[in-house]
XYZ file of C-alpha atoms in Angstrom:
179
model
C 57.730 139.591 123.838
C 56.515 140.441 127.398
C 58.091 140.365 130.866
C 56.272 138.397 133.536
C 56.765 137.565 137.231
C 55.587 134.216 138.571
C 54.863 134.209 142.282
C 54.904 130.843 143.962
C 52.898 130.423 147.150
C 54.583 129.018 150.310
C 57.983 128.245 148.878
C 60.961 127.838 151.224
C 58.760 128.175 154.265
C 57.877 124.942 156.009
C 58.052 121.827 153.859
C 58.041 123.327 150.309
C 61.771 123.630 149.713
C 62.903 124.725 146.266
C 66.336 125.826 145.068
C 66.163 128.910 142.942
C 68.522 127.258 140.450
C 65.869 124.523 139.964
C 63.145 127.166 139.595
C 65.225 128.970 136.931
C 65.882 125.675 135.087
C 62.182 124.709 135.116
C 61.090 128.084 133.702
C 63.886 128.064 131.116
C 62.988 124.524 130.074
C 59.446 125.722 129.357
C 60.935 127.964 126.654
C 61.025 131.255 128.559
C 64.072 133.480 128.311
C 65.996 135.995 130.405
C 64.955 134.087 133.541
C 65.921 135.568 136.875
C 64.836 134.740 140.434
C 64.389 137.347 143.150
C 65.131 136.340 146.778
C 64.666 132.723 147.909
C 60.845 132.929 148.262
C 59.580 131.783 144.914
C 59.710 134.824 142.693
C 60.875 134.321 139.095
C 60.860 136.848 136.313
C 61.075 135.855 132.642
C 60.428 136.959 129.069
C 57.869 135.108 126.905
C 55.597 135.721 123.995
C 52.339 137.360 125.198
C 50.115 134.684 126.830
C 47.299 134.373 129.383
C 48.787 134.601 132.836
C 46.752 131.505 133.828
C 48.358 129.456 131.071
C 51.795 130.528 132.091
C 51.103 129.804 135.774
C 49.641 126.407 134.944
C 52.687 125.476 132.858
C 55.095 126.367 135.685
C 53.002 124.653 138.374
C 52.616 121.492 136.298
C 56.341 121.307 135.500
C 57.280 121.812 139.177
C 54.945 119.030 140.188
C 56.065 116.643 137.428
C 59.822 117.205 137.748
C 60.284 118.101 141.396
C 57.201 116.753 143.123
C 56.434 120.272 144.363
C 52.780 121.148 144.318
C 52.368 124.864 144.940
C 50.045 127.492 143.479
C 51.634 129.851 140.966
C 50.308 133.283 140.164
C 51.594 135.333 137.224
C 51.520 139.086 136.577
C 53.023 140.961 133.643
C 55.187 144.065 133.992
C 52.312 146.461 133.345
C 50.186 144.764 135.965
C 52.958 144.995 138.539
C 53.492 148.624 137.782
C 49.813 149.263 138.234
C 49.728 147.312 141.511
C 52.637 149.342 142.875
C 51.071 152.614 141.829
C 47.718 151.675 143.322
C 49.115 150.909 146.817
C 47.063 153.096 149.214
C 49.696 152.690 151.904
C 53.053 153.079 150.117
C 53.323 156.793 150.810
C 52.297 156.461 154.449
C 54.942 154.092 155.540
C 58.725 154.339 155.185
C 59.217 150.692 156.224
C 58.157 148.762 153.111
C 58.113 145.520 155.093
C 54.999 146.853 156.874
C 53.152 147.318 153.579
C 52.215 144.136 151.739
C 50.420 143.148 148.615
C 48.519 139.896 148.619
C 48.216 138.671 145.029
C 44.928 136.837 144.367
C 44.255 134.254 141.708
C 41.021 136.120 140.677
C 39.090 139.098 141.765
C 37.032 137.967 144.762
C 33.256 138.192 144.839
C 32.089 141.569 146.112
C 30.037 139.983 148.870
C 33.042 138.212 150.240
C 35.089 141.438 150.222
C 32.280 143.171 152.101
C 32.314 140.393 154.781
C 36.088 140.548 155.192
C 37.166 141.883 158.619
C 40.370 142.391 160.586
C 40.668 139.733 163.311
C 39.850 141.024 166.754
C 42.743 142.713 168.594
C 44.790 143.438 165.448
C 45.863 146.845 164.313
C 46.112 146.967 160.552
C 44.426 148.368 157.491
C 43.549 146.672 154.164
C 41.938 147.469 150.877
C 41.068 144.935 148.150
C 41.575 146.355 144.646
C 40.799 143.961 141.852
C 43.111 140.873 142.107
C 45.161 142.284 144.970
C 44.701 142.991 148.622
C 46.829 145.822 149.968
C 47.802 145.465 153.662
C 49.315 147.975 156.073
C 50.672 147.051 159.494
C 51.533 150.433 161.104
C 52.398 149.032 164.525
C 53.814 145.661 163.717
C 54.577 143.310 160.934
C 53.105 140.508 158.931
C 54.880 137.857 160.949
C 52.480 137.968 163.897
C 49.133 138.662 162.218
C 46.263 136.325 161.632
C 45.363 138.395 158.504
C 47.608 136.202 156.296
C 47.415 134.934 152.746
C 45.862 131.728 154.150
C 43.223 133.796 156.007
C 42.456 135.702 152.804
C 42.191 132.493 150.822
C 39.618 131.134 153.269
C 37.642 134.355 153.517
C 37.786 135.339 149.846
C 37.678 131.915 148.201
C 40.753 132.459 145.996
C 44.406 131.458 145.998
C 46.621 134.073 147.551
C 50.295 134.801 148.062
C 51.866 137.808 149.819
C 54.826 139.980 149.045
C 56.054 143.020 150.944
C 56.159 146.309 149.092
C 59.935 146.212 148.741
C 59.585 142.923 146.818
C 56.749 144.197 144.721
C 58.769 147.237 143.720
C 61.735 145.077 142.844
C 59.550 142.733 140.722
C 58.028 145.783 139.027
C 61.494 146.996 138.108
C 62.663 143.557 136.917
C 59.679 143.286 134.602
C 59.732 146.880 133.357
C 59.997 147.607 129.606
């Protein structure tokens, strides 16, 4: 058995309302066990036999669409991947405020040419680094709430689905999927 975290994009912001009890029920009904949600923003941790992350994500996304009419992208990472993402954060040790350090989870590693073309919008003060299927962001002078360098911006520029979590959430999800 393996522990996984499913990260839903754009849940409980705007029009995509989802009760965490419904999310837990959907994931449980798919046959996963030890299902727990984290916060109200579309994070669900569960245990399942080892499977491809894409297969797990597709199952959850399809069930949400079929049962609740909610069509949102779902990305899945296993516990080892979340531990590696947290360890790879180039900004974690440089910022005490974990809400100013974010990880944007990507559906696939973006093309190298697209990563080379990626740039911080004019007038913004932030740093970023794309490592595999994640973009690590650091907002030393402000937060994610006012930036144009959002998950939607990264989706457009990198050509992949993206969803962001602050480092505090990434660390919590890592801990919830550990061992």
